[in-house]
Short mmCIF file of C-alpha atoms and ligand atoms in Angstrom, two decimals:
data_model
loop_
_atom_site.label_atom_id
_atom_site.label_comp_id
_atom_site.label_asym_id
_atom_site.label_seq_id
_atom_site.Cartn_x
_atom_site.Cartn_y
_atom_site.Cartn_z
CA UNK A 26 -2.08 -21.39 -20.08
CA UNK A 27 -4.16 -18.57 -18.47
CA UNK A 28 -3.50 -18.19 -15.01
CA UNK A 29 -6.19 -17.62 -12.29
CA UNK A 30 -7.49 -14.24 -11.60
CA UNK A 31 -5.84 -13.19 -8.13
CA UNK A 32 -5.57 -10.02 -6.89
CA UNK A 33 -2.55 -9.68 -4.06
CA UNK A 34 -1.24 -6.44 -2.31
CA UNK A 35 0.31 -5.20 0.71
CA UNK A 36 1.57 -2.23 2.78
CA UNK A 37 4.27 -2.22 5.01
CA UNK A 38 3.46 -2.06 9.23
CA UNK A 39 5.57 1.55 9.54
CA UNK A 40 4.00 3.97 11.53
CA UNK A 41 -0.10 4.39 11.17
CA UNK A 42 -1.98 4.68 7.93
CA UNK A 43 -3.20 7.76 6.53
CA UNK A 44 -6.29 9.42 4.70
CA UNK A 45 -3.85 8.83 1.48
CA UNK A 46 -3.81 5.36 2.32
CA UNK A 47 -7.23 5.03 3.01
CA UNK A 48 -8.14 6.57 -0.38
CA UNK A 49 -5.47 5.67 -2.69
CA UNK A 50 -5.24 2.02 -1.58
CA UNK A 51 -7.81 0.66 1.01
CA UNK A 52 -10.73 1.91 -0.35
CA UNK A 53 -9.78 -0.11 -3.99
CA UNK A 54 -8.86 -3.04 -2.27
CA UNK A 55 -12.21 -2.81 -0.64
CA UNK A 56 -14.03 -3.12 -4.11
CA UNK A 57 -11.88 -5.45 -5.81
CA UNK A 58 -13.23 -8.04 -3.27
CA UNK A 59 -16.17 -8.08 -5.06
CA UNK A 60 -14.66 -8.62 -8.27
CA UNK A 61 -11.90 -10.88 -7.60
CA UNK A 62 -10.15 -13.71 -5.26
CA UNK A 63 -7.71 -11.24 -3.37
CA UNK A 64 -4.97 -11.61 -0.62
CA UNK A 65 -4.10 -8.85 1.27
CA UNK A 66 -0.71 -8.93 3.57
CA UNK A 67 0.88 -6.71 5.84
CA UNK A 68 4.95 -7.20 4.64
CA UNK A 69 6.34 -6.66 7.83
CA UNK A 70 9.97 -8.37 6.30
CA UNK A 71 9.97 -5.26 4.28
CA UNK A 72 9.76 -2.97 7.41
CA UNK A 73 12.68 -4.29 9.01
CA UNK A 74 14.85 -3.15 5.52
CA UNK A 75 15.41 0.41 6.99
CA UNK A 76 15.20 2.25 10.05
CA UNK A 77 11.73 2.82 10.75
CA UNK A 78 11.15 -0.25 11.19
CA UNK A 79 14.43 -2.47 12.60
CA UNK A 80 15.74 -2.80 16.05
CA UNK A 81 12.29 -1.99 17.39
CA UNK A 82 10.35 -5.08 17.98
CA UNK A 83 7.26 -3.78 20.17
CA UNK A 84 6.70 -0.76 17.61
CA UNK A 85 6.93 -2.81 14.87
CA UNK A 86 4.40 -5.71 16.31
CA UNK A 87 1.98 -3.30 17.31
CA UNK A 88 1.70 -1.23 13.76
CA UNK A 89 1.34 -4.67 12.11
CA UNK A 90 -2.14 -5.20 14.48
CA UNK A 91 -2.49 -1.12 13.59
CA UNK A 92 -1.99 -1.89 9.78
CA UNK A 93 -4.40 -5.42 10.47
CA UNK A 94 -7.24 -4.07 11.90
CA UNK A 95 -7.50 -0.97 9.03
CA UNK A 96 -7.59 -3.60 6.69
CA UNK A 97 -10.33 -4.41 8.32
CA UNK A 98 -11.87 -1.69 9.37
CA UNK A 99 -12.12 -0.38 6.10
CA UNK A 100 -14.05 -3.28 4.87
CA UNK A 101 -11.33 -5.82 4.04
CA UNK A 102 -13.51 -8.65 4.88
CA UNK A 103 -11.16 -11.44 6.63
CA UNK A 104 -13.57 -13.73 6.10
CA UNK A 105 -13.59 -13.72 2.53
CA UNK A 106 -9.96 -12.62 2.13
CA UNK A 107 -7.24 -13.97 3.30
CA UNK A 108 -5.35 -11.00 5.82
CA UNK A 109 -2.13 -12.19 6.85
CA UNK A 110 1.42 -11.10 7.81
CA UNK A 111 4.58 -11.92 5.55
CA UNK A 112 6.62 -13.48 8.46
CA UNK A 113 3.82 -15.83 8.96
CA UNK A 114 4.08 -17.01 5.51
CA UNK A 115 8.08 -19.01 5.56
CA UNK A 116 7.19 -19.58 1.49
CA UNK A 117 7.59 -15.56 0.74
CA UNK A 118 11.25 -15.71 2.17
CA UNK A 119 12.20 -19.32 0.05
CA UNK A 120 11.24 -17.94 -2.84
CA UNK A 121 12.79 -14.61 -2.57
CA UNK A 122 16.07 -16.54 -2.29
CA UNK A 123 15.36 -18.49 -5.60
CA UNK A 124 14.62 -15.16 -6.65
CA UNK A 125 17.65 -13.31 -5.88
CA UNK A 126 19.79 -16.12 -7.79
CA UNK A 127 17.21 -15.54 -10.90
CA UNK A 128 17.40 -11.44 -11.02
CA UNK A 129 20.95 -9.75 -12.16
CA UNK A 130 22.40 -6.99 -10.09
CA UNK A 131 22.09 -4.62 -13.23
CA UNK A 132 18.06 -4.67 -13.14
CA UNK A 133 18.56 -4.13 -9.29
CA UNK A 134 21.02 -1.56 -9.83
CA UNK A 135 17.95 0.48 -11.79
CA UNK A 136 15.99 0.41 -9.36
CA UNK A 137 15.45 4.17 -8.51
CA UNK A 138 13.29 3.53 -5.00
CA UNK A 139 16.43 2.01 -3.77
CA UNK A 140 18.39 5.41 -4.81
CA UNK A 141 15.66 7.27 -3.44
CA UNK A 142 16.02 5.37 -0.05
CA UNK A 143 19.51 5.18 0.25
CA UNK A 144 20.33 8.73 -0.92
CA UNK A 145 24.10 9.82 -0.62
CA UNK A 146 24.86 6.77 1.69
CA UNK A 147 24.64 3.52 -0.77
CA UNK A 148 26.83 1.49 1.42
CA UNK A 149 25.12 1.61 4.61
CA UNK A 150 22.07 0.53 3.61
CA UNK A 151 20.90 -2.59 4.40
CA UNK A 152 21.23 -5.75 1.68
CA UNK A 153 17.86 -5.67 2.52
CA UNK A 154 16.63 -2.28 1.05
CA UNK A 155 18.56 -3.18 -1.72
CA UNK A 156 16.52 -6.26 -2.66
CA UNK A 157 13.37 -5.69 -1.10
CA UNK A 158 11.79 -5.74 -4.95
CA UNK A 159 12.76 -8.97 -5.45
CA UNK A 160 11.07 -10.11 -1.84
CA UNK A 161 8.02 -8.30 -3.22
CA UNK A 162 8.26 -10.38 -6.46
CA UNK A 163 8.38 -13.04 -4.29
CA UNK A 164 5.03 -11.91 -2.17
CA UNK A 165 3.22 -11.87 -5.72
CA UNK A 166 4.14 -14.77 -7.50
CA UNK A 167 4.01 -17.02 -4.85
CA UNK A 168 0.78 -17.21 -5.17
CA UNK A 169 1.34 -16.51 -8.69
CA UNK A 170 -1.24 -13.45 -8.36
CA UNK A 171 -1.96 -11.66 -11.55
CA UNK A 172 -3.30 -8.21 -10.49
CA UNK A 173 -1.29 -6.35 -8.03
CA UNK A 174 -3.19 -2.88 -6.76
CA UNK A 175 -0.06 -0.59 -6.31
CA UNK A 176 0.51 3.23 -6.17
CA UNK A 177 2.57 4.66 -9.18
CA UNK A 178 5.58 4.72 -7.45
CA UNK A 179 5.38 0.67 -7.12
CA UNK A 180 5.36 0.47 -10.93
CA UNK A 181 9.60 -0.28 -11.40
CA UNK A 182 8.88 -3.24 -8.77
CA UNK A 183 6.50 -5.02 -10.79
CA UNK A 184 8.30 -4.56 -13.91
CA UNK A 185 11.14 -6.24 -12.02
CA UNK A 186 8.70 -8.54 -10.84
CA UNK A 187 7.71 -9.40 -14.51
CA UNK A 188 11.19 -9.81 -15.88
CA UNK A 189 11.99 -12.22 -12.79
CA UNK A 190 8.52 -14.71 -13.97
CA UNK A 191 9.95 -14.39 -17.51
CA UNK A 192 13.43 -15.21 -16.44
CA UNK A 193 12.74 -17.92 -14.00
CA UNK A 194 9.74 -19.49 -16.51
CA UNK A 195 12.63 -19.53 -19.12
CA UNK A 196 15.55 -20.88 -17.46
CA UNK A 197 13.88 -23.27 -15.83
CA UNK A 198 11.82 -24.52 -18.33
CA UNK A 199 8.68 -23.59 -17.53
CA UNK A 200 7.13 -21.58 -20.22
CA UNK A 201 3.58 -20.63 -17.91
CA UNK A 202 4.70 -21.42 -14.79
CA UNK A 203 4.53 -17.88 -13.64
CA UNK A 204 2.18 -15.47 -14.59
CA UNK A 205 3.23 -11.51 -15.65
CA UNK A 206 1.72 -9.79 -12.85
CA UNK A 207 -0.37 -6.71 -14.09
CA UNK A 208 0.13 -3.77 -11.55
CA UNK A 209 -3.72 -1.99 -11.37
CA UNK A 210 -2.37 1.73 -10.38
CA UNK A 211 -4.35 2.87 -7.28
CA UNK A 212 -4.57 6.51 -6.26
CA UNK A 213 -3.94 8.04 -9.32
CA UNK A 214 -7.65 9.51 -9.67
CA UNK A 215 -7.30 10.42 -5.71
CA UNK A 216 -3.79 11.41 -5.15
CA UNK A 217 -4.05 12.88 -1.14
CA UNK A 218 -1.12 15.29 -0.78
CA UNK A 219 -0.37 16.90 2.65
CA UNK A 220 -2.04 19.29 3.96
CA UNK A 221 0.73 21.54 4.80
CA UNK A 222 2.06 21.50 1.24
CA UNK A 223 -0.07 20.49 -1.74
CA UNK A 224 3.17 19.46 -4.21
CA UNK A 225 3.63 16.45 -1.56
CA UNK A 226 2.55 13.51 -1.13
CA UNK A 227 0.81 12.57 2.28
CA UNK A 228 2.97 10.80 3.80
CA UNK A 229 3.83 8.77 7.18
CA UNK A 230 7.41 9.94 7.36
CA UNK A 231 6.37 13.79 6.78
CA UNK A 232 7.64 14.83 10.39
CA UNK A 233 4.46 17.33 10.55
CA UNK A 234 1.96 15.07 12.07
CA UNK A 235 -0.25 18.14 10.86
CA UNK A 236 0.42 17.51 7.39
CA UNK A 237 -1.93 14.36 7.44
CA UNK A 238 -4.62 12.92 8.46
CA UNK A 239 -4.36 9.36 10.61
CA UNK A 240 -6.36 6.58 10.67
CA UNK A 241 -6.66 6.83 14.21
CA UNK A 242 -7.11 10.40 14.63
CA UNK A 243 -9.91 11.25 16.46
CA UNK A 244 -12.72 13.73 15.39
CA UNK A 245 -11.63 16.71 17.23
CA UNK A 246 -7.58 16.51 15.72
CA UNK A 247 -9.22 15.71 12.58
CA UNK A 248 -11.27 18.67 12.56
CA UNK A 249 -7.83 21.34 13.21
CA UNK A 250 -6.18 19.84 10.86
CA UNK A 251 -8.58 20.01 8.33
CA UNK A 252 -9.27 24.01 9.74
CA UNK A 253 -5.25 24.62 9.74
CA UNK A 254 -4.65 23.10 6.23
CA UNK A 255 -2.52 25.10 4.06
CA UNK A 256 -4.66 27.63 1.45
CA UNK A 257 -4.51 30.40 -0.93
CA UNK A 258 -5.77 33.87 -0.54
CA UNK A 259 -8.07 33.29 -3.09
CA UNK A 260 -12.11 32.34 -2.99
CA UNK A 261 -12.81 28.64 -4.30
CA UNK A 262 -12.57 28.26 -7.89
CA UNK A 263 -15.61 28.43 -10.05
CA UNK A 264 -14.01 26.06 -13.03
CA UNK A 265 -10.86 23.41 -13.25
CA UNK A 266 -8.97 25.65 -14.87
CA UNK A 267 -8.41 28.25 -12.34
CA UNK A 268 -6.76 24.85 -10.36
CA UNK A 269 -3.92 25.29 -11.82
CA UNK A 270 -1.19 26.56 -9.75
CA UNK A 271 -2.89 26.31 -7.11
CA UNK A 272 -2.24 22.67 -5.73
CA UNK A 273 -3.56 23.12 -1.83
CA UNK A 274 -7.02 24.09 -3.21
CA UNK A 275 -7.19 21.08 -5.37
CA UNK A 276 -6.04 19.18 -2.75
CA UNK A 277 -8.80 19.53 -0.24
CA UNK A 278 -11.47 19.78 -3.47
CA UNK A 279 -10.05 16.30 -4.64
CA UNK A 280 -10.34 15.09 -0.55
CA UNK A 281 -13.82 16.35 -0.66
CA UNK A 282 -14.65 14.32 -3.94
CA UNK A 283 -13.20 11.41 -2.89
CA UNK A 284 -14.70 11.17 0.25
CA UNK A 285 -18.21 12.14 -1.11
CA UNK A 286 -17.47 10.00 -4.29
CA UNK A 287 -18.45 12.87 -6.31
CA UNK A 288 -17.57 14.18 -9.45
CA UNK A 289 -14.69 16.69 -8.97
CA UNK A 290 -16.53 19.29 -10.84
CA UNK A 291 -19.44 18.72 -9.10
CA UNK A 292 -17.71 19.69 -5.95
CA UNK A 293 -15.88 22.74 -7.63
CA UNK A 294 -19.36 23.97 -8.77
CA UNK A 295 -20.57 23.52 -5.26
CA UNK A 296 -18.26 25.64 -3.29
CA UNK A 297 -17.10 27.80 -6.48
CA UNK A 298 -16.20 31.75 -5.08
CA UNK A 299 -16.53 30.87 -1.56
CA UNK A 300 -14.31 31.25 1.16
CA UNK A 301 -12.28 28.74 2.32
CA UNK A 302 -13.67 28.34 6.15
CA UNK A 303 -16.86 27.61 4.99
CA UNK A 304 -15.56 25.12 2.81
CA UNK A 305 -13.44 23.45 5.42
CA UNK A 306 -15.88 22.88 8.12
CA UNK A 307 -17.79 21.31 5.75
CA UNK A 308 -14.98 19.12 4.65
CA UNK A 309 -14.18 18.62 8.47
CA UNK A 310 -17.70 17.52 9.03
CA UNK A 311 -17.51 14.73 6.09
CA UNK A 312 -13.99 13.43 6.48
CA UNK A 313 -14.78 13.28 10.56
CA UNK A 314 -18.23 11.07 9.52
CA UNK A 315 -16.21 9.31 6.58
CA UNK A 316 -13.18 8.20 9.27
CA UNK A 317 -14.99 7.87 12.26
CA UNK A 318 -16.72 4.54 12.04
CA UNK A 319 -13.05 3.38 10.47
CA UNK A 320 -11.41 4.76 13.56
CA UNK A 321 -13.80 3.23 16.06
CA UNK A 322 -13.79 -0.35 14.68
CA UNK A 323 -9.94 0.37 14.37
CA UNK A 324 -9.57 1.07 18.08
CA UNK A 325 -12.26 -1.49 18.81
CA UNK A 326 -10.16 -4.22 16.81
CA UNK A 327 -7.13 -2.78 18.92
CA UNK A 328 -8.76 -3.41 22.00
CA UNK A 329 -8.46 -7.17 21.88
CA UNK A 330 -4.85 -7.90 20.34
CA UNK A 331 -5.74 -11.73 20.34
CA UNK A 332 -8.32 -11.78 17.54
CA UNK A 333 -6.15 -9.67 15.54
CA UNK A 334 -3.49 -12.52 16.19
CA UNK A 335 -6.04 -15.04 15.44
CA UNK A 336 -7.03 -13.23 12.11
CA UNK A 337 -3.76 -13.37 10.70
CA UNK A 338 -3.07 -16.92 12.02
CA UNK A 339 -5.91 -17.93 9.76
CA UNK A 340 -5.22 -15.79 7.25
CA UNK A 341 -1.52 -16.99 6.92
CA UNK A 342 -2.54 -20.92 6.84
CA UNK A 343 -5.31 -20.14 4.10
CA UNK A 344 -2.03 -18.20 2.16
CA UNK A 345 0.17 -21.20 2.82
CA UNK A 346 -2.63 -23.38 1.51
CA UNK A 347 -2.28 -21.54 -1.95
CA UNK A 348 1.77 -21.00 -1.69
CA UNK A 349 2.77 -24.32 -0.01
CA UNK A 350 2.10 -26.65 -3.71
CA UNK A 351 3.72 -23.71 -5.92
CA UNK A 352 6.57 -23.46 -3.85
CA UNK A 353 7.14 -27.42 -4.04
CA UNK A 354 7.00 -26.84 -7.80
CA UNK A 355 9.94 -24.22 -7.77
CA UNK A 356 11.64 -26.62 -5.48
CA UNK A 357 11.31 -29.79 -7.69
CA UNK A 358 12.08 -27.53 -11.08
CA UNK A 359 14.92 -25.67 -9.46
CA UNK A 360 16.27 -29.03 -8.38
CA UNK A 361 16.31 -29.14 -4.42
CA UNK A 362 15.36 -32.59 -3.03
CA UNK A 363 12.44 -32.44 -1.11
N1 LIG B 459 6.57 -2.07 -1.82
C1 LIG B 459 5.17 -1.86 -1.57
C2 LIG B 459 4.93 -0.41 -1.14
O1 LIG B 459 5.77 0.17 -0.50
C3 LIG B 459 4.65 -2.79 -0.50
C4 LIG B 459 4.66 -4.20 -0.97
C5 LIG B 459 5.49 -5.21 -0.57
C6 LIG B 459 3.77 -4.76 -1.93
N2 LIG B 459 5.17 -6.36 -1.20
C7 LIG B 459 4.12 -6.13 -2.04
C8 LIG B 459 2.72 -4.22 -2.68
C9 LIG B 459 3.47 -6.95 -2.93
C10 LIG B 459 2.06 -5.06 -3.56
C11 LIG B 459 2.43 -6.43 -3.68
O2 LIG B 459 3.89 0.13 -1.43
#
């Protein structure tokens, strides 16, 4: 059996999104609208696995209506697709449970986000951390989705998340009951680093706010950050090549590209042996023009808390629509009475 095109992906409501974001993720899930059945969700059970996002219930409902309305803002069209939160959805946390009885603590134990995350400390971390792939699993082939837009650092989940289909489909009899979720890497081509050091990634946690740029930045703090953005002595680069080594310039060309969707060398012929103020006030000017309708419907969105409620109310009944019948099936084949 071939399983149903269906894209599904999610970010997690910590802190506000970013240009990287915006670029490596938002701007593909945008596109693949048009291309595919999607569900986009914002997994705010996965925020509450560490500390950004626990023990702090009015922070964490207000960055899910943050996260919420730049889906939207960036052209996630709620009417078409599905926006919803995890928590709304009871299915995602059922299945994660049949799912943590299905996966063995040695593919868990490879897991190297999870040694990232809980660094030199293993046993405080939260249970949670440590199986937060398998929830994700969960959020994908629940709806048994078969094209999961992910950043490259997402790539171990859905492995995880493959071996779990394959084990459940097996032990439970069920040769094509779940599909092998392809991950589709995002933000490979347009990987935003920050803009205080061009070997990292931007990030939310970076505790220089100056190192990226927010989605709800205004114009004027875009504009210094852009102007205070870490460089090289050197003039642009006239070719590629002279890129290398020299990962702040590339940064801000790449930015530029991405936000003009240009050709890189295009842009690198453009601005090739000039200085870099020049070149930033022009990248100020089309990042600020780029972000600001974003930012306004953002803040406009933000404004009126109840449609953003009422978005992912709908959005979570349409999801339970598609999850509710699957998860009866697990239920039945598992062996639960319903
Ligand atoms: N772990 C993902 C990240 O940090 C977020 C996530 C949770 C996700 N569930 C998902 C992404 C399901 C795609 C599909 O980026």
């Amino acid at each position: 059996m071939t399983h149903t095109p269906l894209v599904l992906s999610g970010m997690q409501p910590t802190n506000t999104l970013h240009l990287g974001n915006y670029l490596g993720a938002l701007k593909n899930w945008v596109r693949m609208q048009e291309e595919m059945p999607c569900l986009f969700c914002v997994v705010d059970m996965h925020a509450i696995t560490a500390d950004a996002g626990y023990g702090k219930p009015a922070e964490l409902a207000q960055s899910i209506r943050e996260v919420t309305a730049a889906y939207i803002a960036a052209g996630v069209d709620p009417k078409r697709t599905p926006i919803f939160n995890q928590g709304q959805v009871p299915e995602h946390a059922e299945l994660a449970w049949v799912f943590n009885c299905v996966a063995r603590l040695g593919w868990l134990d490879r897991m190297t986000q999870f040694k990232e995350k809980s660094g030199k400390h293993k046993e405080r971390a939260s249970v949670g951390l440590y199986t937060y792939p398998v929830l994700m699993a969960a959020d994908i082939l629940v709806y048994r989705a078969t094209h999961v837009p992910v950043g490259e650092d997402q790539k171990q989940h859905l492995e995880l998340a493959r071996d779990i289909a394959a084990k459940f489909n097996n032990d439970f009899g069920a040769p094509d009951f779940f599909p092998q979720p392809e991950p589709v890497i995002t933000g490979t081509a347009t990987r935003v680093m920050s803009l205080r050091d061009g070997t990292k990634k931007m990030s939310k946690s970076d505790e220089s706010d100056a190192s990226r740029i927010n989605l709800t930045d205004d114009a004027e703090t875009i504009a210094s950050k852009i102007k205070r953005a870490k460089t090289d002595p050197l003039p642009l680069p006239a070719s590629k090549d002279e890129l290398k080594d020299r990962p702040e310039a590339e940064n801000l060309l790449n930015i530029y590209a991405a936000l003009a969707e240009q050709d890189r060398d295009a842009v690198i012929a453009q601005f090739a042996g000039q200085q870099f103020s020049g070149f930033k006030t022009a990248l100020a000017d089309l990042t600020v023009a780029r972000l600001e309708p974003i930012n306004k419907e953002m803040r406009r969105l933000l404004g009126d808390p109840g449609e953003i409620d009422n978005i992912l109310r709908s959005g979570a009944s349409r999801a339970r629509a598609i999850a509710t019948p699957i998860m009866d099936e697990v239920k039945k084949r598992v062996g639960f009475i319903s």
